[in-house]
PDB file of C-alpha atoms in Angstrom:
ATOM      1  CA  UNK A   1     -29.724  13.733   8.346  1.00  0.00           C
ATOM      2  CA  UNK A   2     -25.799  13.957   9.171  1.00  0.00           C
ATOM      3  CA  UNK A   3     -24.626  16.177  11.688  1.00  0.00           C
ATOM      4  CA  UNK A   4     -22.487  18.858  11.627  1.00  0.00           C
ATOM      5  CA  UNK A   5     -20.229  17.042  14.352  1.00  0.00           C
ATOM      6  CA  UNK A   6     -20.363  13.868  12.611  1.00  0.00           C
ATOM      7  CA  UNK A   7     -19.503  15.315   9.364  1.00  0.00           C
ATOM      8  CA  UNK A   8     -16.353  16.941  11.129  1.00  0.00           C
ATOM      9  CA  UNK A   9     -15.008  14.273  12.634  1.00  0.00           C
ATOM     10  CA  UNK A  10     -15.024  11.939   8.957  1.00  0.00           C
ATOM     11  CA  UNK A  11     -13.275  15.045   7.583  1.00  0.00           C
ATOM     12  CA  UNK A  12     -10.661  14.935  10.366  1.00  0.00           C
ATOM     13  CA  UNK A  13      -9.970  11.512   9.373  1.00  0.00           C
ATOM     14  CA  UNK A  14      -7.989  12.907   6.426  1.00  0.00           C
ATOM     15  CA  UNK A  15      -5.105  13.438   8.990  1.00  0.00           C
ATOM     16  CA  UNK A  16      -2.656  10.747  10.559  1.00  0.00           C
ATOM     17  CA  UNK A  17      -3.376  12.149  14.044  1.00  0.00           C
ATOM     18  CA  UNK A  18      -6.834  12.059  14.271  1.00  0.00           C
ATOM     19  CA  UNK A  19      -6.820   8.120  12.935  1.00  0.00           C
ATOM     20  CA  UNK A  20      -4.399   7.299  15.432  1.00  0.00           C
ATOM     21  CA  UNK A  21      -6.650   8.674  17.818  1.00  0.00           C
ATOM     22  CA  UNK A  22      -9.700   6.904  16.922  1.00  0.00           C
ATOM     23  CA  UNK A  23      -8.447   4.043  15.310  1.00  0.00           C
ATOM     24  CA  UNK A  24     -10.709   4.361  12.458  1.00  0.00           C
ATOM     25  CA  UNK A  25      -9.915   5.209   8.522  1.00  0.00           C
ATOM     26  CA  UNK A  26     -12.282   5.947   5.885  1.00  0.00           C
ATOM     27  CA  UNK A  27     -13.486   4.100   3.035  1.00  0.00           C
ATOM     28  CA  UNK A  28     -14.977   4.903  -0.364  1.00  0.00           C
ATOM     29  CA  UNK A  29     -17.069   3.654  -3.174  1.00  0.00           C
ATOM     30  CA  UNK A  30     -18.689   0.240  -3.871  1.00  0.00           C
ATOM     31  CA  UNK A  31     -15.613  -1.666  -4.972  1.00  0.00           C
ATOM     32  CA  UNK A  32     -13.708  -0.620  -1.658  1.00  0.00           C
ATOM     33  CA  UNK A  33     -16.129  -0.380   0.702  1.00  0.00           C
ATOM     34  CA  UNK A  34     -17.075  -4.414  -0.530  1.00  0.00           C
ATOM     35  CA  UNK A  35     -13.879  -5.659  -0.407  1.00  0.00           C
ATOM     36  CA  UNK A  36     -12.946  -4.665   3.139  1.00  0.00           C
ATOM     37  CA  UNK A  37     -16.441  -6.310   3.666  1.00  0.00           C
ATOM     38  CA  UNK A  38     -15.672  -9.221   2.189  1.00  0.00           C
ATOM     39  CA  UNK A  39     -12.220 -10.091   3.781  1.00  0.00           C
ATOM     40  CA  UNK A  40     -13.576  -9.115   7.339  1.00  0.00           C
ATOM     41  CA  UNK A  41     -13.158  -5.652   8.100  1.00  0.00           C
ATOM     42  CA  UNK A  42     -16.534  -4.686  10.206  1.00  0.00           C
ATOM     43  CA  UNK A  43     -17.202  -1.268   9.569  1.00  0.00           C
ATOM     44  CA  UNK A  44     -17.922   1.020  12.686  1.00  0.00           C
ATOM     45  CA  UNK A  45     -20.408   3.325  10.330  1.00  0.00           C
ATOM     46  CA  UNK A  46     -21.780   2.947   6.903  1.00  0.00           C
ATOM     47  CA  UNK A  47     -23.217   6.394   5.081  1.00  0.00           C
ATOM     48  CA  UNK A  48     -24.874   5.632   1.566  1.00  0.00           C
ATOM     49  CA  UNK A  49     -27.147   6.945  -0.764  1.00  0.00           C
ATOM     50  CA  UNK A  50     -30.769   5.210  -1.584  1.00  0.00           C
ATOM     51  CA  UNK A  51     -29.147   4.193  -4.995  1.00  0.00           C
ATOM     52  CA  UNK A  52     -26.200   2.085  -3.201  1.00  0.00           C
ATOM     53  CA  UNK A  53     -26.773  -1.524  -3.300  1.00  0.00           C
ATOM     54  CA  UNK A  54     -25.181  -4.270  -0.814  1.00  0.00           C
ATOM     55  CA  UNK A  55     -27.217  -7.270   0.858  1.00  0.00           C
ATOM     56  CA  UNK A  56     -24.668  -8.284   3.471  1.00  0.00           C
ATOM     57  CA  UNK A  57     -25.104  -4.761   5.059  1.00  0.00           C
ATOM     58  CA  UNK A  58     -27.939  -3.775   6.837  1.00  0.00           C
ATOM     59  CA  UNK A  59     -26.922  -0.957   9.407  1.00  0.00           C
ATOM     60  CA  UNK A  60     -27.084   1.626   6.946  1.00  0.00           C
ATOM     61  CA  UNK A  61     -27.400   5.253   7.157  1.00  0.00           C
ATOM     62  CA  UNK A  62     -29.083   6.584   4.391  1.00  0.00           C
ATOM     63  CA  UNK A  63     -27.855   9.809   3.442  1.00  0.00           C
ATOM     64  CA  UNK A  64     -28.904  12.029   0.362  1.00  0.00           C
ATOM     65  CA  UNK A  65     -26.053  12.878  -2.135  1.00  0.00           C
ATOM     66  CA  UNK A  66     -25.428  16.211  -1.396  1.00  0.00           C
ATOM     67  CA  UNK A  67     -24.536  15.163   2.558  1.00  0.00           C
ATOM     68  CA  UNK A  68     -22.257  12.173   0.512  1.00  0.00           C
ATOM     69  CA  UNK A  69     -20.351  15.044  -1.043  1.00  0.00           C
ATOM     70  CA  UNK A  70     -20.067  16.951   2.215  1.00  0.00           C
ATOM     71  CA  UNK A  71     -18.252  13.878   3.434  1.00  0.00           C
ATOM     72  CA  UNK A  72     -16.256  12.589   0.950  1.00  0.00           C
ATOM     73  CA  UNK A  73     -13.043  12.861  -0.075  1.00  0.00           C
ATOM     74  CA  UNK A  74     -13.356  12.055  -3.728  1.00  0.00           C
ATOM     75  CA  UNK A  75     -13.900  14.724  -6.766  1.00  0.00           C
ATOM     76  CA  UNK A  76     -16.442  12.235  -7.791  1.00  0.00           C
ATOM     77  CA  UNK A  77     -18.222  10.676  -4.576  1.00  0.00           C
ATOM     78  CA  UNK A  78     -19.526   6.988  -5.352  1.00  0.00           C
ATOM     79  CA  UNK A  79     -22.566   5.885  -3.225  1.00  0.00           C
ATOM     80  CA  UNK A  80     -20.897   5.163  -0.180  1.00  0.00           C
ATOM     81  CA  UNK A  81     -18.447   5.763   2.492  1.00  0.00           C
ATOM     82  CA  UNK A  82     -17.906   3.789   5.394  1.00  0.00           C
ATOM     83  CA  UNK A  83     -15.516   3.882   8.741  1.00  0.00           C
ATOM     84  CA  UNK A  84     -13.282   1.020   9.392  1.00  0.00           C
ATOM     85  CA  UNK A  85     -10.930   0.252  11.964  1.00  0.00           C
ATOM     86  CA  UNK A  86      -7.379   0.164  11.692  1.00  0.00           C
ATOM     87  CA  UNK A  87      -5.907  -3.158  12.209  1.00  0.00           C
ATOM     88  CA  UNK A  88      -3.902  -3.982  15.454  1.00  0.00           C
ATOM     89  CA  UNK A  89      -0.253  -4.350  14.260  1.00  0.00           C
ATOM     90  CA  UNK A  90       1.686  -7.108  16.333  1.00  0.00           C
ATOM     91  CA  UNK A  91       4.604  -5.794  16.728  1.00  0.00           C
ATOM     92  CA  UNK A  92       6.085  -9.570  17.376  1.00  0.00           C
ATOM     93  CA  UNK A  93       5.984 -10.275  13.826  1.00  0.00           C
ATOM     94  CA  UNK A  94       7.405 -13.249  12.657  1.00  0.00           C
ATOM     95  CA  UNK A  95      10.467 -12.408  10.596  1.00  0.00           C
ATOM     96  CA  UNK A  96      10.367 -13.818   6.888  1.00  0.00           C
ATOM     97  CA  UNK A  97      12.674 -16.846   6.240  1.00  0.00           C
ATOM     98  CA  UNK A  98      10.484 -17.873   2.633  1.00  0.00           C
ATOM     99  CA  UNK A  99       8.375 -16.180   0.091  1.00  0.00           C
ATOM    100  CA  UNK A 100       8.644 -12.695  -1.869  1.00  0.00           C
ATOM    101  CA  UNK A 101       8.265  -9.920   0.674  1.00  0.00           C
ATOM    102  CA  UNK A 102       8.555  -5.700   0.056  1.00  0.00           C
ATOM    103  CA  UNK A 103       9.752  -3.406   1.848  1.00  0.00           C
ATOM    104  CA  UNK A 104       9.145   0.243   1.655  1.00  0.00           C
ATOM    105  CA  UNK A 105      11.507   2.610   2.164  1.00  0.00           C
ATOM    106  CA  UNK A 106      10.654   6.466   3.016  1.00  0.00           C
ATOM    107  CA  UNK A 107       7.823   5.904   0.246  1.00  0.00           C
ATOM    108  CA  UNK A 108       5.964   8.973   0.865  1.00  0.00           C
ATOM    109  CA  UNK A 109       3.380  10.045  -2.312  1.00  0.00           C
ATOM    110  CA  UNK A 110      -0.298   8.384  -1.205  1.00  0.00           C
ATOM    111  CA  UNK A 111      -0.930   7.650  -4.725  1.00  0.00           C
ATOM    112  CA  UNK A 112       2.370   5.727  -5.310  1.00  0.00           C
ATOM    113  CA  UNK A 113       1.593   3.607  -1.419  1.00  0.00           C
ATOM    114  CA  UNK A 114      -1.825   2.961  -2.868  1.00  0.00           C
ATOM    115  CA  UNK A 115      -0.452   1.989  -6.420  1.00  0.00           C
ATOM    116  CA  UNK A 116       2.093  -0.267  -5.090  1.00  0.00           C
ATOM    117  CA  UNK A 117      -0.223  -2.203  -2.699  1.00  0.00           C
ATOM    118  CA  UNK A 118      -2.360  -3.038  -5.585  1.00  0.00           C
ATOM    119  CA  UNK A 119       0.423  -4.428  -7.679  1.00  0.00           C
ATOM    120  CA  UNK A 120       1.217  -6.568  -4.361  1.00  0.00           C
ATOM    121  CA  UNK A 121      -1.899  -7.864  -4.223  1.00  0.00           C
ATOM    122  CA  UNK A 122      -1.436  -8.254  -8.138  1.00  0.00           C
ATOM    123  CA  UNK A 123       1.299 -10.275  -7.912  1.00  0.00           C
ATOM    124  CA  UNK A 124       0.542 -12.286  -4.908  1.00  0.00           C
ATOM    125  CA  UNK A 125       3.030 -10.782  -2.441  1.00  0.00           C
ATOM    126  CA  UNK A 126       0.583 -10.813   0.845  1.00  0.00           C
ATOM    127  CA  UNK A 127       3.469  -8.292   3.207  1.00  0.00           C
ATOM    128  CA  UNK A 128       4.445  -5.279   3.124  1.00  0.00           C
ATOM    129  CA  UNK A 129       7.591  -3.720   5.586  1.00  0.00           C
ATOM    130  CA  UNK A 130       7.334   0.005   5.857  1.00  0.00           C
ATOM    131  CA  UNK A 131      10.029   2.182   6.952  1.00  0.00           C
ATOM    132  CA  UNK A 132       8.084   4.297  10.112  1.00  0.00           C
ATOM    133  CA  UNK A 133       8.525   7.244   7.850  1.00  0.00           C
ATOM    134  CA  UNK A 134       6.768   5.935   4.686  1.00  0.00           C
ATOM    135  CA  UNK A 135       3.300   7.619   4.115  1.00  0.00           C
ATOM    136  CA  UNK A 136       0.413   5.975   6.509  1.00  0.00           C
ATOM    137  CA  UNK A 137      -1.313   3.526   4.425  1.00  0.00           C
ATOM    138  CA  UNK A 138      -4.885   4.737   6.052  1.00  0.00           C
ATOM    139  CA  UNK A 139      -5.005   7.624   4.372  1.00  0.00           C
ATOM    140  CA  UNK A 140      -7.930   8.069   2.652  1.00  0.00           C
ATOM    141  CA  UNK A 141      -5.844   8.359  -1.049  1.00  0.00           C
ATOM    142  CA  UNK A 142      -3.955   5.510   0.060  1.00  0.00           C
ATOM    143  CA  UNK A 143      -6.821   3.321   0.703  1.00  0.00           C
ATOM    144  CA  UNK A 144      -9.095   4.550  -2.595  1.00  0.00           C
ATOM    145  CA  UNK A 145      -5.922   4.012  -4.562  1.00  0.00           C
ATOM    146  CA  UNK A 146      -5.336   0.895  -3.813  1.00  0.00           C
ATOM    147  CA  UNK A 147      -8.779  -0.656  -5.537  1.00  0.00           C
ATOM    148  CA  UNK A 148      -9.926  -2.873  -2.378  1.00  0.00           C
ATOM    149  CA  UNK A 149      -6.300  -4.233  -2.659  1.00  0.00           C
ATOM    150  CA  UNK A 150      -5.513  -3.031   1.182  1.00  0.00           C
ATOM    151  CA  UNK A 151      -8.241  -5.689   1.960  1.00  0.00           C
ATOM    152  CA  UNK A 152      -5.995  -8.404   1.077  1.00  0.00           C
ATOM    153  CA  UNK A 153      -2.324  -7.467   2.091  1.00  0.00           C
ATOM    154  CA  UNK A 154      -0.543  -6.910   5.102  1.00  0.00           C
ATOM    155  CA  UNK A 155       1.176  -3.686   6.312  1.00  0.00           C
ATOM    156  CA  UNK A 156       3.982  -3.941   9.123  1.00  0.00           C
ATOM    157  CA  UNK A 157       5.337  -0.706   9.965  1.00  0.00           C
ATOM    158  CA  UNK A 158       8.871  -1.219  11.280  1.00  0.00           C
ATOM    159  CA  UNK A 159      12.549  -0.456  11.542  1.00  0.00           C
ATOM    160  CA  UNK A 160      13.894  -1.344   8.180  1.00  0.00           C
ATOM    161  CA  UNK A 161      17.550  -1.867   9.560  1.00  0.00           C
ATOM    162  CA  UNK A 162      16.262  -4.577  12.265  1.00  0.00           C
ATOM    163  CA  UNK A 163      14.322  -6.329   9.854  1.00  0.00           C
ATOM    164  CA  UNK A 164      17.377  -6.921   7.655  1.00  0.00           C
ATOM    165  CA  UNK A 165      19.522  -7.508  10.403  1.00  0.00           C
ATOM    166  CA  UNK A 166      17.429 -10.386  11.481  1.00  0.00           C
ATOM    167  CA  UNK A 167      16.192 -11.971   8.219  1.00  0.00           C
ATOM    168  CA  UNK A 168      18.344 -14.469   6.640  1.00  0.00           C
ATOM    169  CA  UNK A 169      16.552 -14.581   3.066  1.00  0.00           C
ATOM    170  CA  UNK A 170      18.342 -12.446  -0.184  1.00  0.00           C
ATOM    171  CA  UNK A 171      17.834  -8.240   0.404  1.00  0.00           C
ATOM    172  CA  UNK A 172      17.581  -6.861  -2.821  1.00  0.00           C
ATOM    173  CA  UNK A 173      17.336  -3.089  -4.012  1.00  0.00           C
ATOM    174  CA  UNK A 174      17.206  -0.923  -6.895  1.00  0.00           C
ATOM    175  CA  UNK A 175      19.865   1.299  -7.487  1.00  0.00           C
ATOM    176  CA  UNK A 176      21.051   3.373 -11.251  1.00  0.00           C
ATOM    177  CA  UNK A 177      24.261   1.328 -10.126  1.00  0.00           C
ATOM    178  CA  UNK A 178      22.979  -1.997  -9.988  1.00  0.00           C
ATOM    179  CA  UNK A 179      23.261  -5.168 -12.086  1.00  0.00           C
ATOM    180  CA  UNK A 180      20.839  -5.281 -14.974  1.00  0.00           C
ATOM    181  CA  UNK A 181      17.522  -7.240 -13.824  1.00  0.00           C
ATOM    182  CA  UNK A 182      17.249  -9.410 -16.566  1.00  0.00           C
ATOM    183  CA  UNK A 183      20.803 -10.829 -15.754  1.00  0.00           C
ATOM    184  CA  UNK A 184      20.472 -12.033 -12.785  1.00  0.00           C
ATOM    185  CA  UNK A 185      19.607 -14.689 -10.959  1.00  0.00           C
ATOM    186  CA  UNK A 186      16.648 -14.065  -8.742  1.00  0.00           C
ATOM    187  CA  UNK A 187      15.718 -15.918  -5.740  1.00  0.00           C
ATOM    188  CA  UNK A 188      12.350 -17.278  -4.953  1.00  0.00           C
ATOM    189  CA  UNK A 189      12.312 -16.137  -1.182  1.00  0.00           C
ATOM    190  CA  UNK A 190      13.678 -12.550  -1.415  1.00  0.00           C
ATOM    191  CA  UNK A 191      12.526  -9.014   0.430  1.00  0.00           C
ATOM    192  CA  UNK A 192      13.014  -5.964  -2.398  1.00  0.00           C
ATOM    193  CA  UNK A 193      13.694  -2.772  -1.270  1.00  0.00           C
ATOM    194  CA  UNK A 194      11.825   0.244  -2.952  1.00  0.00           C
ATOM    195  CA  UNK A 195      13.357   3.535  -2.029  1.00  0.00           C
ATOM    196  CA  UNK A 196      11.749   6.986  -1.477  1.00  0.00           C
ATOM    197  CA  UNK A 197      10.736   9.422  -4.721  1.00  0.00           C
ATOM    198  CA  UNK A 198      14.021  11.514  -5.005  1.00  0.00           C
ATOM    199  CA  UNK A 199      16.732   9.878  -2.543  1.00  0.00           C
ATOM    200  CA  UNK A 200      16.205   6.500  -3.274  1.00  0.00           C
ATOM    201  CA  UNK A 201      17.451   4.091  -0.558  1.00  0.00           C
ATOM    202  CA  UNK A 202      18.751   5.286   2.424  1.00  0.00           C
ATOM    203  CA  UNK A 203      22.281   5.483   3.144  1.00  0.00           C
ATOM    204  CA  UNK A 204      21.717   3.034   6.536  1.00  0.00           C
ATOM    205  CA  UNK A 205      19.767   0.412   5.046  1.00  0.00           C
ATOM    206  CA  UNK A 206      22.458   0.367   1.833  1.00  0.00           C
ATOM    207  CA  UNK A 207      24.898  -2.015   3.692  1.00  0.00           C
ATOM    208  CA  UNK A 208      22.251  -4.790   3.855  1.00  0.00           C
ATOM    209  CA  UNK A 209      21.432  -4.870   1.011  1.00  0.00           C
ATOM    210  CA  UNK A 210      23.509  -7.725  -0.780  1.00  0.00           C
ATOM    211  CA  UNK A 211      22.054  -7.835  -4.391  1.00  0.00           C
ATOM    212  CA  UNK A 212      22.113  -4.700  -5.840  1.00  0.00           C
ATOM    213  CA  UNK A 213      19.451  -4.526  -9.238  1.00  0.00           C
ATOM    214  CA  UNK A 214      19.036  -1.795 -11.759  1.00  0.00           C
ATOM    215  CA  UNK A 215      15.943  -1.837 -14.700  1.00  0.00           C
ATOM    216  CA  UNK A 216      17.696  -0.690 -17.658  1.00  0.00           C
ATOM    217  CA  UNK A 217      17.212   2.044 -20.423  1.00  0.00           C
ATOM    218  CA  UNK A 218      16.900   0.861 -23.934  1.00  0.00           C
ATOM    219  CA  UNK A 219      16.212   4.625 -25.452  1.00  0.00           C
ATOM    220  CA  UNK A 220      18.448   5.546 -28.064  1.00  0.00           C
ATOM    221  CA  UNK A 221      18.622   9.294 -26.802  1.00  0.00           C
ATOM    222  CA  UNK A 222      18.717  10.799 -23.775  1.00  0.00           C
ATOM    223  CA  UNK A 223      15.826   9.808 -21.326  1.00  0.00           C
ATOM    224  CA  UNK A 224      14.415  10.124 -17.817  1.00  0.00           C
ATOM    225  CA  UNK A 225      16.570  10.281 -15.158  1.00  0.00           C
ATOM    226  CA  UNK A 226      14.839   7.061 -13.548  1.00  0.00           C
ATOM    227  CA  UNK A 227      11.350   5.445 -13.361  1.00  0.00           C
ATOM    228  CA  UNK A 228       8.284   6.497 -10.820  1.00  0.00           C
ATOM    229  CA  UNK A 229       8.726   4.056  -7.383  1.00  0.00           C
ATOM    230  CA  UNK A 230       5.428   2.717  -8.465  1.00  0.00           C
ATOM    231  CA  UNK A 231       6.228   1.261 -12.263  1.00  0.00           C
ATOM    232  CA  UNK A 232       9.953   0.677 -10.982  1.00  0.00           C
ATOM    233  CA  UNK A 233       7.693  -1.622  -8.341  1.00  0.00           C
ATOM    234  CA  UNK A 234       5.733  -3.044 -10.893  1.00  0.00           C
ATOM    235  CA  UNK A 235       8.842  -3.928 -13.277  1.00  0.00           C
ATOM    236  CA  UNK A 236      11.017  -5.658 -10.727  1.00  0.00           C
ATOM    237  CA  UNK A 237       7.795  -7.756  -9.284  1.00  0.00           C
ATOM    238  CA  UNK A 238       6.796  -8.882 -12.033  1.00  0.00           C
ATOM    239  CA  UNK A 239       9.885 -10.059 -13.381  1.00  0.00           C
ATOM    240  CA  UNK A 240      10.655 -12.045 -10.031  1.00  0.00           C
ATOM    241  CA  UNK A 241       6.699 -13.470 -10.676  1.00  0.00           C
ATOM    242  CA  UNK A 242       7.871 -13.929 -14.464  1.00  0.00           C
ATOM    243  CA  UNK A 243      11.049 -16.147 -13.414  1.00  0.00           C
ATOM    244  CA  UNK A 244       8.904 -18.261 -10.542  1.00  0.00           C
ATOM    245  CA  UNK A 245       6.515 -19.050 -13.251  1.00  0.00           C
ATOM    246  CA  UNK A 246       9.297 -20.205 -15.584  1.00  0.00           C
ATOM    247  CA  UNK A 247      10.107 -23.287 -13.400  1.00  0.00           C
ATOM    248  CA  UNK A 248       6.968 -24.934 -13.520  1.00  0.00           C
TER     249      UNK A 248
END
């Protein structure tokens, strides 16, 4: 049986403060719960039901499914949750001079941090700079939106403006003033800057940013004002993927 205390604490877990404090973020379902497994995250605590199958694990805690539900975070709970530790960020992180790099500016909806990690991992871009005001990427919607996918990419929480200060590979952003993506040339080392739901890019990190893109309309009538950070994500990677594979 759970405890009351215990089953407190993994509901704390849903706030920023209380993972800070004990290093630890919480992890859902089968699929997530074996890919941290698999790409060496040890978990701290594993709660699952009798139905929840996994060889590699045997420090279990069976619990029945009503406790699951008392501890989940999910409408739907799925077998298992487990308790992971944050990773140590290095904060002398090696600043990128080749490859395809994002960078995350003032992203703040969990389900669009959790969306756009997947696509990362998706389209093979293994870093990810967030702004320090982006949405934490432990979150418990961050981490069961992302599929497993936060397994297999890196997140660097930093200040945007030194990190393009110090880089000498192409900065490019998306802007309703840019150049048409499928007009320009785009480089195969490159960081691309997503901005925040309503405001876009900031105004500071604007002057760094030296190739300016824009995904383009093509409805006849009038039409959304622009595209959700996540599919505008998803356009503008895979059409820097799409010109890489071109080459070969």
């Amino acid at each position: 049986m759970i405890s009351k205390n215990t089953i407190k604490f993994i509901k704390s877990l849903d706030q920023k403060k209380y993972r800070k404090q004990s290093g630890l973020f919480v992890a859902e379902g089968p699929k997530v719960v074996g890919d941290l497994l698999q790409f060496g995250y040890s978990p701290t605590a594993i709660y699952a039901t009798e139905d929840y199958m996994n060889p590699s694990v045997s420090d279990i805690q069976t619990i029945s499914v009503d406790e699951l539900h008392r501890i989940s975070f999910l409408q739907h709970p799925q077998q298992v949750l487990a308790l992971f530790s944050i990773p140590t960020q290095n904060d002398s992180f090696v600043i990128p001079s080749h490859g395809l790099y994002l960078a995350l500016d003032g992203v703040q909806d969990p389900g669009n941090l959790g969306t756009i990690i997947r696509l990362c991992d998706w389209f093979g871009i293994k870093t990810i700079y967030c702004s320090t005001d982006t949405a934490d990427a432990w979150n418990p919607k961050v981490v069961q939106a992302t599929m497993g996918s936060i397994a297999r990419v890196n997140i660097i929480y930093i200040d945007l403006k030194e990190l393009m200060e110090r880089t000498a590979i192409p900065v490019y952003g998306t802007f309703l003033d840019g150049q048409n993506i499928y007009n320009q040339t785009l480089s195969e080392d490159a960081i691309i800057v997503m901005g925040n739901e309503g405001k876009g890019i900031s105004t500071n990190l604007r002057p760094y940013i030296n190739r300016k893109l824009y995904i383009p309309s093509y409805s006849q009538s009038e039409t959304a004002e622009s595209l959700n950070v996540a599919i505008a994500t998803a356009i503008t990677c895979a059409e820097f993927r799409r010109r890489l594979s071109s080459k070969f």
